[in-house]
Amino acid sequence: MDVGILSYGIWIPRHRIATEEIARVWGKDGASMAAGLGVKSKSVPTVDEDVVTMSVEAAEMALRRCHFDRADVGAIYVGSESHPYAVKPSATIVAEAIGATPDLTAADFEFACKAGTAAIQTCMGLVKAEMIKGGFAIGSDTSQGAPGDALEYSASAGAAAFLISSGPDIIARIDHTLSFTTDTPDFWRREGQRYPSHGGRFTGVPAYFKHVVTCGEKMMEAQGTSAEDYDQVVVHQPNGKFPLKAAKSLGFPREQVETGLLTPRIGNTYSGAVPLGLAAILDKAGPGDRVLVVSYGSGAGSDAFDITVTDAIADYHREGDDLVETRIAFNKFIDYATYAKYRGKILMGGGE
Amino acid sequence: MAGVRFWREFDTRYRMLATRCSQCGLVYFPPRTVCRKCRRRSVGKMEKVPLPPQGTVLSYTVVHQGLKGFDAQVPYVMAIIEFEGGVTVLGQVVDCDPEDVAIGMEVKPVFRRVREEGEAGVIHYGYKFAPPCFPVCVDESLASPE
Amino acid sequence: MREVAIVGAAMTKFGELWDRSLRDIGLESGMLVLMDAGMETEDVEALFLGNMSAGRFIQQEHIGALIADHAGLADRGIPATRVEAGGATGSLALRQAYLTVASGAHDVVMVGGAEKMTDVSDRDAEETMSFAADQEWEVFFGATLASLYAMMARRHMHDHGTTPEQLAHVAVKNHAHGSGNPKAQCRNKLTVERVLGAGRVAEPLGVLDCSPISDGGAAVVLTTLERAKEITDEPVIIRGSAQASDTLALHDRWSITSQRATRLAVQGALSQAGKELADMDLMEVNDGFTIAEIIALEDLGLAEPGQGGRLAEEGVTALGGDMPVNTSGGLKARGNPPGATGIAQIVEIYDQLKGRAEGRQVADARVGLAHNVGGTGATVAVHILEVA
């Protein structure tokens, strides 16, 4: 049985802050920060946006673009490291908001930046086992970096939802998935801590690159493929540089990476990053296009997917408001003070 | 426990389900169990229906002295939205600048955080309204790909 | 039904009464009105008390008993009833008292209104005022009472070409009137420029388009016309008393630039009184926001729909104009403690009909109308008074 993506939807908040604006506040050289990170600007959620609201918008868009009965949504998994509640699932709110309750299973996933792709794998399993007709795998984050920390320049917000199902209407077939997982303390946030901590340069070679590259290699080995067999590749993108380098190690030239590389313009959307990159690729893909996907979650692990776009994509609604590019272009740049207000970085008085 | 009073209305607050009088066809949002026109004849004959996907601004205001809990959003736009068929709904208009809002502007519902009961309390989600998204680039060089 | 007359009317000063509690305010207005009526506590058979939100303002409910107690009526054990209808609270208390006397249940009834708003912050007070709108479907989403009136104003401007200057003229006129009223909260005069230049509350309304946060109390004593004639040669008779309702939420109305409840209430009151609007010598009209007076005057019938903005601008509604409106200063300048406002309107009409409105007297005033609104127009009461 072919399992794959029946539909997808995305959400990127309207506001942006420029890397140079953040650097200005912390006394850094903005131009070199932007060049060093490969990030010019990042998306900023307003005070009324969070993982749940973005997930709902993304899932709604997915449902709007296909013929799938909401009551047939058998699973909703919301992958995020910034769920609005520590205890109380985001997934139930999403389920209620899109009208999928009550006959479904729902849970929140957390695995740093790869919780969204872990959700895709789970949905695949349920669909393949014929336990559900279709399920939502959502990657959504409003990630925060500590003020002045390197992470603050990239940690951003966005979401993508994939409706995983089977049958002739799927727009992309997922031919294979595999994962590569170890215990690697490169990035973490302890319970009750507001901002995450990280291992600095340790996050590079032994963490990100080892997992992404090994997982990608294992996938191509399993499938008997090489870079030339794929039209596009999307790998996790904590900044604008790492993904280009990792893809290059896997044999992919820059041209095959760029369509799905959104971080330079909207920052690292964490659990939303690879899902949004894949969405950007699907926005432009044609029948028969093959895509290699490799996510990365600190802690650490990678999920790889070998995806082939089907003929059904020809009739799939891909224009206007629904496109990743439209939402990226729909933006308003704000200053650091406004950003700090929106992100709750200003200590508010409790009195009158 | 104020969350409970909104929990029982999730159909309305999350999905904007309205009711329609099967006697006269008038649509109500928030839902009513009795039609204002047909009154007793409508009892038990109100059916749940979705609202049209978009509406227009009937009137609006830019709020500078807002309620508690809305400080970070000031100035914020409140509007009455008119849907096809005459249903009117009050809500906040987001994802645009106050000066861009005008009577007659087209908007669609978006799902947002509306309120929260302090830092430890329940978060109330619900509908707001936003203009259809269209490209607005303040700084072309920042918004375009490398 | 028996004919009912007012034999005493009084109010405390309105304003920020820092040294007085709700109990003090209730007591003061009760004592003042008894003195004015020349009555003793023993004469009062029942008390109706208008109070909008003591539960929010001072965490005190059960206001009927409280004020009866502090007005010195507790030992007599008379019935004391609290009435609430948002900003129309005071006039509804009056109407209940009126019906009680008219029906024959009681012969002498005191009706008071009192509110203590300044024991909470300005923001809490404003929020509480908003609770007269629909909490579930308006206030929950961030709508303040001012923002709802602002939406009426915006649409009124859009449909009829009403201008910000016309709104400002309402404030300027009512402050000019208030400057002559020693009980008024705001006695300063305004200019159109100042009103337009004030900070915005909810566009197009600014701070000076809105009535202030106020403490204050007002009271009147009602009795039968027969009994009133024993007390005074010139009793003030309640010729008409009518009340109407509309949807609680503004967006549920058929129109947001007109208040249907006002039209219904004024029709009811005029027809009961056997009068026309043109018979009025003056009116106290609900002007919680400048746009409210403009819309009210259209719905009352003083202007064609959409033309209400001209009245204040052209001086029609000023003292000395064809139809003086809000000679007390209105909610805008006299002040707006919601429980007391509807009664204070009656106090002003009473003083005018009695010829004792020093500094702002309308010459030969014989008939006056009071119009009081709750929320954005969900409750409206209209009373018509005439001096015999």
Tab-separated table of C-alpha atoms in Angstrom, chain A residues 15 24-25 37 54 58-59 64 89-90 112 121 151 181 201 220 265 279 282-283 297-298 321 323-324 350:
chain	number	residue	atom	x	y	z
A	15	HIS	CA	6.165	39.884	11.653
A	24	ARG	CA	22.292	46.438	17.052
A	25	VAL	CA	20.764	45.911	20.486
A	37	LEU	CA	24.615	32.650	10.304
A	54	MET	CA	-0.356	28.060	13.943
A	58	ALA	CA	-1.891	24.898	8.935
A	59	ALA	CA	-4.273	21.962	9.422
A	64	ARG	CA	-9.338	23.199	2.640
A	89	PRO	CA	-2.078	18.680	24.973
A	90	SER	CA	-1.914	21.085	22.047
A	112	ALA	CA	13.660	19.363	19.697
A	121	GLN	CA	6.447	8.476	10.824
A	151	LEU	CA	20.056	31.367	19.256
A	181	THR	CA	19.214	8.220	16.953
A	201	ARG	CA	30.329	24.433	18.747
A	220	MET	CA	20.355	6.463	0.023
A	265	ARG	CA	14.465	34.645	5.414
A	279	ALA	CA	5.977	22.375	1.823
A	282	LEU	CA	5.808	20.659	-2.866
A	283	ASP	CA	4.466	24.126	-3.761
A	297	GLY	CA	16.372	17.024	16.495
A	298	SER	CA	18.902	17.857	19.169
A	321	ASP	CA	-2.585	32.647	0.088
A	323	LEU	CA	1.848	29.232	-0.879
A	324	VAL	CA	4.872	29.343	1.389
A	350	GLY	CA	1.506	43.006	38.262
